[in-house]
Amino acid sequence: MTSETFQPQDHLISILVRDEPRVLTRITALFGRRGYNIRSLSVGNTEHPGVSRMTIVVSGDRGVVEQAIKQLEKLHDVVRIIDHSLEKYVDREMVLVKVSLTPETRVEVRQIAEDFRSRIVDVGRHALTFEVTGDEGKITAFIEQMRPFGILETMRTGRVALTRGSNADIPTQVYSGDSAALTPAVEPREEKARGVPNLF
Amino acid sequence: MGQSNGPGDSRREMNGAGALWATLANHGITTVFGYPGGAIMPVYDALTFYPEVRHVLARHEQGAIHAAEGWAKATGEIGVCIATSGPGATNLVTGLADAMLDSVPLLAITGNVARHLMGTDAFQEADITGITLPITKHNYVVREVSELPRVIAEAIRIARSGRPGPVLVDIPKDIQLAAFAGEIPVPHARPEAPQPLPEVVARAQELLRSAQRPVMMLGGGTVDAAPELTALARAWDIPVITTLMGLGSFPSSDPLWLGMPGMHGSVAANRAISEADVLLGIGLRFDDRVTGRVNGFAPKASIIHVDLDAAEIGKIVRTHLPVRSDAREAALALTEGAQKLERPEWRAQIEEWKSRTVMPEHWGAGYAVKAVVDRLEPDDILSSDVGQHQMLAAQLARFEKPRRWINSGGLGTMGFGFPAAIGAGMAEPGVRSVVIAGDGGFQMTLQELATLKMYDIRNVKICIINNSFLGMVRQWQELFHEKRYSEVWLGDSNPDFVKLAEAYNVPGYRASNAEELPAAIDAWLNDPHSALLEVVVPNEHGVFPMVPAGAALYEMIETEAKAVSAEPTTSPTTAAATEEAKRA
Ligand SMILES: Cc1ncc(C[n+]2csc(CCOP(=O)(O)OP(=O)(O)O)c2C)c(N)n1
């Protein structure tokens, strides 16, 4: 974490949390207080009632991410953390892009959108709104392609990720699904610690 | 107020408040410290049905929570405090932050407005869980009465397990009043302490075996492993440094003990850290007051860091060998197969450094503190407030046993010492609970003098080192701000502390010079009641050695004489220290 070794870099982590009031504040406050930078954050429900899943892109060197994970580990609401750099994963992001149109650019803009397998979700007289889903590179490339025509506004969802393969990130023996299991069943730290590099 | 269980609120017809007390009683909690108010009244009402739990009425919620901390620090058991909503709850904030940084197991219970009023800026409403989010290990708002006992039990478990810490439970008033019919939980089993991995232990032992200049450094996380750690140090013949929080984890009388490290650490401890080739740090978090400038900390050492909390390892200093483990388990594992490797050169070097310890010979704060601490028995509990007197006590007292030194280490909370000494004294009525405080800090929580009378507490001995200054701040102004003594003079406005004590029916004694002091100490300690001793000392004494903020440990100013002769500086830099380093 010293400045000599600081090379900002993006790291993708997923956090499974109990769906309790203030849990989002707890997580983001931890990042804020310790000075870790969140590049993107998306949150949603999971197939298990009572458990939400966040995908967070943290920027910083490896040390920052390890420290962030270790601090998150300590939060009582955190069920599990998955450091995606340790496993193969799929990730996606969605963006809505509103591009301004003139009669001259209309065909070209539509052609680019088609090349990106983008869908038109709204048609205005002077603008088209596209939906693009893909990895970060694809989305950035799409925006760059559209930029010369005039981008009116964009909204990105932030990345979401899942580990590849057939293992679920919440083992069913840890999470039986009913809310009574929220308490003792998720207790063992070892279970939570999987996915965190074990230096010890 | 909606439904009221009134006098029918007996153990047979229980409401949420009764369920709270029943759960606390089931968890063996015998004493709680608190202060009532509108939003917690049902809890105070139900208290009358639970005589097995003693409630101590402090004179300020800050007093209550520091007393709970003192209780916890002396016993290792959880401290419990209670406050009403809004102003009562916010008065707990300092104590929660204090307990968080010092890893004190603490349960804070606050009342809140009824659920339907929450979020409406109701009278005495404060979002206390939001406020305390970063300074609690975890916190809760109880949303259903059926959950209340379970939440309390879980809060107690979280506060005590792993690295201990404060947990706050906020209970809306309507939930305190709601009828409760469920089971009252019993304590969770304590989880097993994590043990070090055998291959990690082997690597640590290899490092220790090859070390020419090893040191061990023990922090606050070691206080419950003192015998095992003492055996470890002796088995390998490794010199031991104890941080402010770890004082007592290794006996001061042992020749292997080097004292405290850091800003006001001993010459031997700071030099040993700077020269060590292997540093075995256990249960400490490398606070900046301990490390000095981090890139000048233990520059020649391979660092082995043992900690229960994985997040502490590598947080501040680079660690060559991380060991996630309970301190006791690590001590036992590392002792097995130990080799007593006497390193005569290292020993000789350390003895030379130790000989540079300067004992205060002339009348002043150090002299007074030494006279007091020299009179303590190993079983006595010694607390301190925050300031010069604290550092002097840490330097001059002997610490033979753990949990006998009670301090606000992490937050450095003025006003902590006296109420903490009350809590510790109530936890252990059989021993003396002595507190050393400054004239500044004592005035932050002095109203707790009333608590001594109210509960007929006889074993609390308050010593005020009165230098008429906010001494520690004055020292920094002297050294780093060219003696511009901005807003640190108290002398004209201080009360007569002896009269003040008497106003609260606490006997007061005073000494103003070296001749008066021994008799005053005698009278004060022999008084059958809790008593106050004011020691009036010269204004401008400093605490040395001192490592200026931002300097490395080896840039320490060893004695006052050297500090005075150092070039004055306009900015709080390390010019004075650099001067000293050149001479050294
Ligand atoms: C609540 C709080 N406010 C301010 C400080 C900053 N501070 C640290 S030491 C000190 C001076 C303490 O003076 P006194 O209690 O008289 O003790 P002395 O240093 O003179 O022994 C101050 C103001 C603090 N630590 N805590």
PDB file of N, CA and C in Angstrom, chain A residues 1-2 4 18 20-22 25-27 29-30 33-34 36 63 66-67 69-72 74-77 180 182-184 187 189-190 193 198-200, chain B residues 100 127-131 133-134 136-141 143 150 154 157-158 163 188-189 194 196-197 200 309-316 322-324:
ATOM      1  N   MET A   1       0.807  -1.204   0.000  1.00  0.00           N
ATOM      2  CA  MET A   1       0.000   0.000   0.000  1.00  0.00           C
ATOM      3  C   MET A   1       0.847   1.264   0.000  1.00  0.00           C
ATOM      4  N   THR A   2       2.145   1.090  -0.067  1.00  0.00           N
ATOM      5  CA  THR A   2       3.000   2.280  -0.139  1.00  0.00           C
ATOM      6  C   THR A   2       2.952   2.820  -1.558  1.00  0.00           C
ATOM      7  N   GLU A   4       5.159   3.664  -3.612  1.00  0.00           N
ATOM      8  CA  GLU A   4       6.088   3.128  -4.605  1.00  0.00           C
ATOM      9  C   GLU A   4       5.474   1.975  -5.393  1.00  0.00           C
ATOM     10  N   ARG A  18     -26.057 -11.025   3.948  1.00  0.00           N
ATOM     11  CA  ARG A  18     -27.409 -11.184   4.476  1.00  0.00           C
ATOM     12  C   ARG A  18     -28.196  -9.964   4.056  1.00  0.00           C
ATOM     13  N   GLU A  20     -30.078  -7.641   5.137  1.00  0.00           N
ATOM     14  CA  GLU A  20     -30.524  -6.975   6.361  1.00  0.00           C
ATOM     15  C   GLU A  20     -30.525  -5.475   6.111  1.00  0.00           C
ATOM     16  N   PRO A  21     -31.306  -4.724   6.886  1.00  0.00           N
ATOM     17  CA  PRO A  21     -31.281  -3.282   6.698  1.00  0.00           C
ATOM     18  C   PRO A  21     -29.851  -2.758   6.863  1.00  0.00           C
ATOM     19  N   ARG A  22     -29.502  -1.793   6.067  1.00  0.00           N
ATOM     20  CA  ARG A  22     -28.235  -1.089   6.191  1.00  0.00           C
ATOM     21  C   ARG A  22     -27.029  -1.862   5.690  1.00  0.00           C
ATOM     22  N   THR A  25     -25.004   0.082   3.222  1.00  0.00           N
ATOM     23  CA  THR A  25     -24.258   1.156   3.891  1.00  0.00           C
ATOM     24  C   THR A  25     -23.024   0.595   4.571  1.00  0.00           C
ATOM     25  N   ARG A  26     -23.209  -0.513   5.237  1.00  0.00           N
ATOM     26  CA  ARG A  26     -22.097  -1.125   5.962  1.00  0.00           C
ATOM     27  C   ARG A  26     -20.928  -1.411   5.033  1.00  0.00           C
ATOM     28  N   ILE A  27     -21.253  -1.970   3.873  1.00  0.00           N
ATOM     29  CA  ILE A  27     -20.201  -2.340   2.923  1.00  0.00           C
ATOM     30  C   ILE A  27     -19.553  -1.071   2.339  1.00  0.00           C
ATOM     31  N   ALA A  29     -19.627   1.950   3.475  1.00  0.00           N
ATOM     32  CA  ALA A  29     -18.967   2.755   4.506  1.00  0.00           C
ATOM     33  C   ALA A  29     -17.584   2.193   4.798  1.00  0.00           C
ATOM     34  N   LEU A  30     -17.466   0.883   4.766  1.00  0.00           N
ATOM     35  CA  LEU A  30     -16.154   0.281   5.005  1.00  0.00           C
ATOM     36  C   LEU A  30     -15.165   0.719   3.913  1.00  0.00           C
ATOM     37  N   ARG A  33     -14.386   4.507   4.518  1.00  0.00           N
ATOM     38  CA  ARG A  33     -13.580   4.799   5.694  1.00  0.00           C
ATOM     39  C   ARG A  33     -12.126   4.388   5.489  1.00  0.00           C
ATOM     40  N   ARG A  34     -11.923   3.293   4.813  1.00  0.00           N
ATOM     41  CA  ARG A  34     -10.554   2.805   4.661  1.00  0.00           C
ATOM     42  C   ARG A  34      -9.908   3.320   3.393  1.00  0.00           C
ATOM     43  N   TYR A  36     -10.712   2.773   0.189  1.00  0.00           N
ATOM     44  CA  TYR A  36     -10.666   1.918  -0.993  1.00  0.00           C
ATOM     45  C   TYR A  36     -11.623   2.498  -2.024  1.00  0.00           C
ATOM     46  N   GLY A  63      -2.402  -5.423  -2.860  1.00  0.00           N
ATOM     47  CA  GLY A  63      -2.452  -5.278  -1.402  1.00  0.00           C
ATOM     48  C   GLY A  63      -3.748  -4.627  -0.947  1.00  0.00           C
ATOM     49  N   GLU A  66      -6.548  -7.200  -1.214  1.00  0.00           N
ATOM     50  CA  GLU A  66      -6.472  -8.212  -0.161  1.00  0.00           C
ATOM     51  C   GLU A  66      -6.931  -7.637   1.172  1.00  0.00           C
ATOM     52  N   GLN A  67      -6.503  -6.417   1.461  1.00  0.00           N
ATOM     53  CA  GLN A  67      -6.905  -5.773   2.711  1.00  0.00           C
ATOM     54  C   GLN A  67      -8.422  -5.524   2.715  1.00  0.00           C
ATOM     55  N   ILE A  69     -10.691  -7.211   1.157  1.00  0.00           N
ATOM     56  CA  ILE A  69     -11.375  -8.497   1.346  1.00  0.00           C
ATOM     57  C   ILE A  69     -11.300  -8.924   2.808  1.00  0.00           C
ATOM     58  N   LYS A  70     -10.127  -8.743   3.410  1.00  0.00           N
ATOM     59  CA  LYS A  70      -9.982  -9.156   4.804  1.00  0.00           C
ATOM     60  C   LYS A  70     -10.864  -8.318   5.727  1.00  0.00           C
ATOM     61  N   GLN A  71     -10.983  -7.038   5.431  1.00  0.00           N
ATOM     62  CA  GLN A  71     -11.855  -6.196   6.259  1.00  0.00           C
ATOM     63  C   GLN A  71     -13.322  -6.580   6.050  1.00  0.00           C
ATOM     64  N   LEU A  72     -13.700  -6.852   4.799  1.00  0.00           N
ATOM     65  CA  LEU A  72     -15.087  -7.245   4.518  1.00  0.00           C
ATOM     66  C   LEU A  72     -15.437  -8.549   5.222  1.00  0.00           C
ATOM     67  N   LYS A  74     -14.708  -9.516   7.953  1.00  0.00           N
ATOM     68  CA  LYS A  74     -15.019  -9.361   9.367  1.00  0.00           C
ATOM     69  C   LYS A  74     -16.459  -8.904   9.600  1.00  0.00           C
ATOM     70  N   LEU A  75     -17.096  -8.396   8.554  1.00  0.00           N
ATOM     71  CA  LEU A  75     -18.462  -7.907   8.764  1.00  0.00           C
ATOM     72  C   LEU A  75     -19.394  -9.084   8.998  1.00  0.00           C
ATOM     73  N   HIS A  76     -20.223  -8.907   9.985  1.00  0.00           N
ATOM     74  CA  HIS A  76     -21.099  -9.995  10.365  1.00  0.00           C
ATOM     75  C   HIS A  76     -22.122 -10.335   9.277  1.00  0.00           C
ATOM     76  N   ASP A  77     -22.492  -9.342   8.473  1.00  0.00           N
ATOM     77  CA  ASP A  77     -23.501  -9.574   7.438  1.00  0.00           C
ATOM     78  C   ASP A  77     -22.933 -10.249   6.208  1.00  0.00           C
ATOM     79  N   ALA A 180     -34.575 -18.841   9.206  1.00  0.00           N
ATOM     80  CA  ALA A 180     -34.028 -19.256  10.504  1.00  0.00           C
ATOM     81  C   ALA A 180     -32.558 -19.630  10.361  1.00  0.00           C
ATOM     82  N   LEU A 182     -30.472 -18.169   8.795  1.00  0.00           N
ATOM     83  CA  LEU A 182     -29.626 -16.986   8.684  1.00  0.00           C
ATOM     84  C   LEU A 182     -28.602 -16.912   9.797  1.00  0.00           C
ATOM     85  N   THR A 183     -28.959 -17.378  10.952  1.00  0.00           N
ATOM     86  CA  THR A 183     -28.023 -17.222  12.052  1.00  0.00           C
ATOM     87  C   THR A 183     -26.939 -18.288  12.120  1.00  0.00           C
ATOM     88  N   PRO A 184     -27.185 -19.403  12.786  1.00  0.00           N
ATOM     89  CA  PRO A 184     -25.995 -20.197  13.080  1.00  0.00           C
ATOM     90  C   PRO A 184     -25.394 -20.877  11.859  1.00  0.00           C
ATOM     91  N   GLU A 187     -22.343 -19.421  10.297  1.00  0.00           N
ATOM     92  CA  GLU A 187     -21.332 -18.994  11.230  1.00  0.00           C
ATOM     93  C   GLU A 187     -19.888 -19.344  10.883  1.00  0.00           C
ATOM     94  N   ARG A 189     -16.405 -19.410  10.084  1.00  0.00           N
ATOM     95  CA  ARG A 189     -15.565 -18.469   9.344  1.00  0.00           C
ATOM     96  C   ARG A 189     -14.865 -19.162   8.186  1.00  0.00           C
ATOM     97  N   GLU A 190     -14.455 -20.409   8.430  1.00  0.00           N
ATOM     98  CA  GLU A 190     -13.700 -21.135   7.408  1.00  0.00           C
ATOM     99  C   GLU A 190     -14.488 -21.199   6.109  1.00  0.00           C
ATOM    100  N   ALA A 193     -14.290 -18.048   4.412  1.00  0.00           N
ATOM    101  CA  ALA A 193     -12.960 -17.636   3.984  1.00  0.00           C
ATOM    102  C   ALA A 193     -12.548 -18.245   2.644  1.00  0.00           C
ATOM    103  N   ASN A 198      -5.321 -17.954   1.019  1.00  0.00           N
ATOM    104  CA  ASN A 198      -4.986 -18.371   2.370  1.00  0.00           C
ATOM    105  C   ASN A 198      -3.485 -18.337   2.577  1.00  0.00           C
ATOM    106  N   LEU A 199      -3.027 -17.244   3.140  1.00  0.00           N
ATOM    107  CA  LEU A 199      -1.601 -17.054   3.374  1.00  0.00           C
ATOM    108  C   LEU A 199      -1.157 -17.743   4.643  1.00  0.00           C
ATOM    109  N   PHE A 200      -2.116 -18.144   5.444  1.00  0.00           N
ATOM    110  CA  PHE A 200      -1.739 -18.529   6.794  1.00  0.00           C
ATOM    111  C   PHE A 200      -1.759 -20.020   6.963  1.00  0.00           C
TER     112      PHE A 200
ATOM    113  N   MET B 100     -13.879  -0.091  20.422  1.00  0.00           N
ATOM    114  CA  MET B 100     -13.586  -0.644  19.101  1.00  0.00           C
ATOM    115  C   MET B 100     -12.071  -0.717  18.892  1.00  0.00           C
ATOM    116  N   ASP B 127     -30.462   8.361  14.869  1.00  0.00           N
ATOM    117  CA  ASP B 127     -30.179   7.128  14.140  1.00  0.00           C
ATOM    118  C   ASP B 127     -28.880   6.546  14.696  1.00  0.00           C
ATOM    119  N   ILE B 128     -28.988   5.944  15.861  1.00  0.00           N
ATOM    120  CA  ILE B 128     -27.757   5.554  16.566  1.00  0.00           C
ATOM    121  C   ILE B 128     -27.040   4.403  15.866  1.00  0.00           C
ATOM    122  N   THR B 129     -27.795   3.523  15.198  1.00  0.00           N
ATOM    123  CA  THR B 129     -27.084   2.455  14.487  1.00  0.00           C
ATOM    124  C   THR B 129     -26.318   3.042  13.297  1.00  0.00           C
ATOM    125  N   GLY B 130     -26.917   4.054  12.643  1.00  0.00           N
ATOM    126  CA  GLY B 130     -26.185   4.723  11.567  1.00  0.00           C
ATOM    127  C   GLY B 130     -24.954   5.443  12.100  1.00  0.00           C
ATOM    128  N   ILE B 131     -25.127   6.127  13.214  1.00  0.00           N
ATOM    129  CA  ILE B 131     -24.016   6.899  13.794  1.00  0.00           C
ATOM    130  C   ILE B 131     -22.875   5.979  14.203  1.00  0.00           C
ATOM    131  N   LEU B 133     -22.160   2.915  13.143  1.00  0.00           N
ATOM    132  CA  LEU B 133     -21.764   1.875  12.182  1.00  0.00           C
ATOM    133  C   LEU B 133     -20.249   1.660  12.122  1.00  0.00           C
ATOM    134  N   PRO B 134     -19.457   2.715  11.960  1.00  0.00           N
ATOM    135  CA  PRO B 134     -18.017   2.464  11.841  1.00  0.00           C
ATOM    136  C   PRO B 134     -17.294   2.244  13.158  1.00  0.00           C
ATOM    137  N   THR B 136     -18.565   0.219  15.762  1.00  0.00           N
ATOM    138  CA  THR B 136     -19.004  -0.983  16.467  1.00  0.00           C
ATOM    139  C   THR B 136     -18.578  -2.183  15.631  1.00  0.00           C
ATOM    140  N   LYS B 137     -18.423  -3.305  16.304  1.00  0.00           N
ATOM    141  CA  LYS B 137     -18.109  -4.526  15.567  1.00  0.00           C
ATOM    142  C   LYS B 137     -19.341  -4.931  14.759  1.00  0.00           C
ATOM    143  N   HIS B 138     -20.498  -4.694  15.346  1.00  0.00           N
ATOM    144  CA  HIS B 138     -21.760  -4.930  14.650  1.00  0.00           C
ATOM    145  C   HIS B 138     -22.835  -4.177  15.422  1.00  0.00           C
ATOM    146  N   ASN B 139     -23.936  -3.840  14.770  1.00  0.00           N
ATOM    147  CA  ASN B 139     -25.038  -3.275  15.540  1.00  0.00           C
ATOM    148  C   ASN B 139     -26.383  -3.695  14.966  1.00  0.00           C
ATOM    149  N   TYR B 140     -27.398  -3.561  15.784  1.00  0.00           N
ATOM    150  CA  TYR B 140     -28.735  -4.040  15.425  1.00  0.00           C
ATOM    151  C   TYR B 140     -29.804  -3.025  15.820  1.00  0.00           C
ATOM    152  N   VAL B 141     -30.885  -3.002  15.051  1.00  0.00           N
ATOM    153  CA  VAL B 141     -32.145  -2.455  15.544  1.00  0.00           C
ATOM    154  C   VAL B 141     -33.078  -3.653  15.689  1.00  0.00           C
ATOM    155  N   ARG B 143     -36.366  -5.394  15.424  1.00  0.00           N
ATOM    156  CA  ARG B 143     -37.585  -5.045  14.675  1.00  0.00           C
ATOM    157  C   ARG B 143     -38.811  -5.813  15.144  1.00  0.00           C
ATOM    158  N   ARG B 150     -32.907 -13.356  21.049  1.00  0.00           N
ATOM    159  CA  ARG B 150     -31.959 -13.967  20.127  1.00  0.00           C
ATOM    160  C   ARG B 150     -30.903 -12.944  19.689  1.00  0.00           C
ATOM    161  N   GLU B 154     -26.955 -13.119  20.371  1.00  0.00           N
ATOM    162  CA  GLU B 154     -26.017 -13.065  19.249  1.00  0.00           C
ATOM    163  C   GLU B 154     -25.038 -11.896  19.411  1.00  0.00           C
ATOM    164  N   ARG B 157     -22.418 -12.870  21.757  1.00  0.00           N
ATOM    165  CA  ARG B 157     -21.470 -13.793  21.123  1.00  0.00           C
ATOM    166  C   ARG B 157     -20.501 -13.024  20.213  1.00  0.00           C
ATOM    167  N   ILE B 158     -21.030 -12.114  19.418  1.00  0.00           N
ATOM    168  CA  ILE B 158     -20.163 -11.372  18.504  1.00  0.00           C
ATOM    169  C   ILE B 158     -19.164 -10.514  19.291  1.00  0.00           C
ATOM    170  N   ARG B 163     -11.754 -11.492  17.595  1.00  0.00           N
ATOM    171  CA  ARG B 163     -11.229 -10.260  18.176  1.00  0.00           C
ATOM    172  C   ARG B 163     -12.401  -9.532  18.806  1.00  0.00           C
ATOM    173  N   HIS B 188     -24.232 -18.926  23.689  1.00  0.00           N
ATOM    174  CA  HIS B 188     -23.621 -19.735  22.635  1.00  0.00           C
ATOM    175  C   HIS B 188     -22.306 -20.309  23.170  1.00  0.00           C
ATOM    176  N   ALA B 189     -21.955 -21.468  22.687  1.00  0.00           N
ATOM    177  CA  ALA B 189     -20.635 -22.002  23.036  1.00  0.00           C
ATOM    178  C   ALA B 189     -19.571 -21.112  22.401  1.00  0.00           C
ATOM    179  N   PRO B 194      -8.465 -20.248  16.817  1.00  0.00           N
ATOM    180  CA  PRO B 194      -7.694 -20.742  15.671  1.00  0.00           C
ATOM    181  C   PRO B 194      -6.240 -21.038  16.046  1.00  0.00           C
ATOM    182  N   PRO B 196      -2.232 -22.115  14.816  1.00  0.00           N
ATOM    183  CA  PRO B 196      -1.352 -21.876  13.667  1.00  0.00           C
ATOM    184  C   PRO B 196      -1.131 -23.165  12.888  1.00  0.00           C
ATOM    185  N   LEU B 197      -0.906 -23.033  11.589  1.00  0.00           N
ATOM    186  CA  LEU B 197      -0.617 -24.205  10.769  1.00  0.00           C
ATOM    187  C   LEU B 197       0.782 -24.721  11.109  1.00  0.00           C
ATOM    188  N   VAL B 200       3.690 -23.359   9.162  1.00  0.00           N
ATOM    189  CA  VAL B 200       3.995 -21.962   9.485  1.00  0.00           C
ATOM    190  C   VAL B 200       4.807 -21.893  10.781  1.00  0.00           C
ATOM    191  N   ASP B 309      -6.814 -11.720  13.994  1.00  0.00           N
ATOM    192  CA  ASP B 309      -7.555 -10.971  12.989  1.00  0.00           C
ATOM    193  C   ASP B 309      -6.707 -10.874  11.725  1.00  0.00           C
ATOM    194  N   ALA B 310      -7.112 -11.644  10.721  1.00  0.00           N
ATOM    195  CA  ALA B 310      -6.316 -11.706   9.490  1.00  0.00           C
ATOM    196  C   ALA B 310      -6.112 -10.326   8.874  1.00  0.00           C
ATOM    197  N   ALA B 311      -7.081  -9.447   9.075  1.00  0.00           N
ATOM    198  CA  ALA B 311      -6.995  -8.123   8.446  1.00  0.00           C
ATOM    199  C   ALA B 311      -5.887  -7.268   9.050  1.00  0.00           C
ATOM    200  N   GLU B 312      -5.410  -7.634  10.232  1.00  0.00           N
ATOM    201  CA  GLU B 312      -4.324  -6.860  10.845  1.00  0.00           C
ATOM    202  C   GLU B 312      -2.973  -7.200  10.242  1.00  0.00           C
ATOM    203  N   ILE B 313      -2.891  -8.398   9.667  1.00  0.00           N
ATOM    204  CA  ILE B 313      -1.589  -8.864   9.173  1.00  0.00           C
ATOM    205  C   ILE B 313      -1.306  -8.224   7.827  1.00  0.00           C
ATOM    206  N   GLY B 314      -0.236  -7.475   7.771  1.00  0.00           N
ATOM    207  CA  GLY B 314       0.116  -6.781   6.537  1.00  0.00           C
ATOM    208  C   GLY B 314      -0.608  -5.452   6.370  1.00  0.00           C
ATOM    209  N   LYS B 315      -1.391  -5.037   7.357  1.00  0.00           N
ATOM    210  CA  LYS B 315      -2.138  -3.781   7.235  1.00  0.00           C
ATOM    211  C   LYS B 315      -1.186  -2.582   7.253  1.00  0.00           C
ATOM    212  N   ILE B 316      -0.212  -2.618   8.131  1.00  0.00           N
ATOM    213  CA  ILE B 316       0.685  -1.469   8.291  1.00  0.00           C
ATOM    214  C   ILE B 316       2.116  -1.810   7.877  1.00  0.00           C
ATOM    215  N   PRO B 322       3.276 -14.349   7.952  1.00  0.00           N
ATOM    216  CA  PRO B 322       1.989 -14.132   8.612  1.00  0.00           C
ATOM    217  C   PRO B 322       1.537 -15.393   9.328  1.00  0.00           C
ATOM    218  N   VAL B 323       1.058 -15.242  10.548  1.00  0.00           N
ATOM    219  CA  VAL B 323       0.571 -16.399  11.301  1.00  0.00           C
ATOM    220  C   VAL B 323      -0.805 -16.052  11.851  1.00  0.00           C
ATOM    221  N   ARG B 324      -1.830 -16.600  11.230  1.00  0.00           N
ATOM    222  CA  ARG B 324      -3.152 -16.318  11.780  1.00  0.00           C
ATOM    223  C   ARG B 324      -3.449 -17.315  12.879  1.00  0.00           C
TER     224      ARG B 324
END
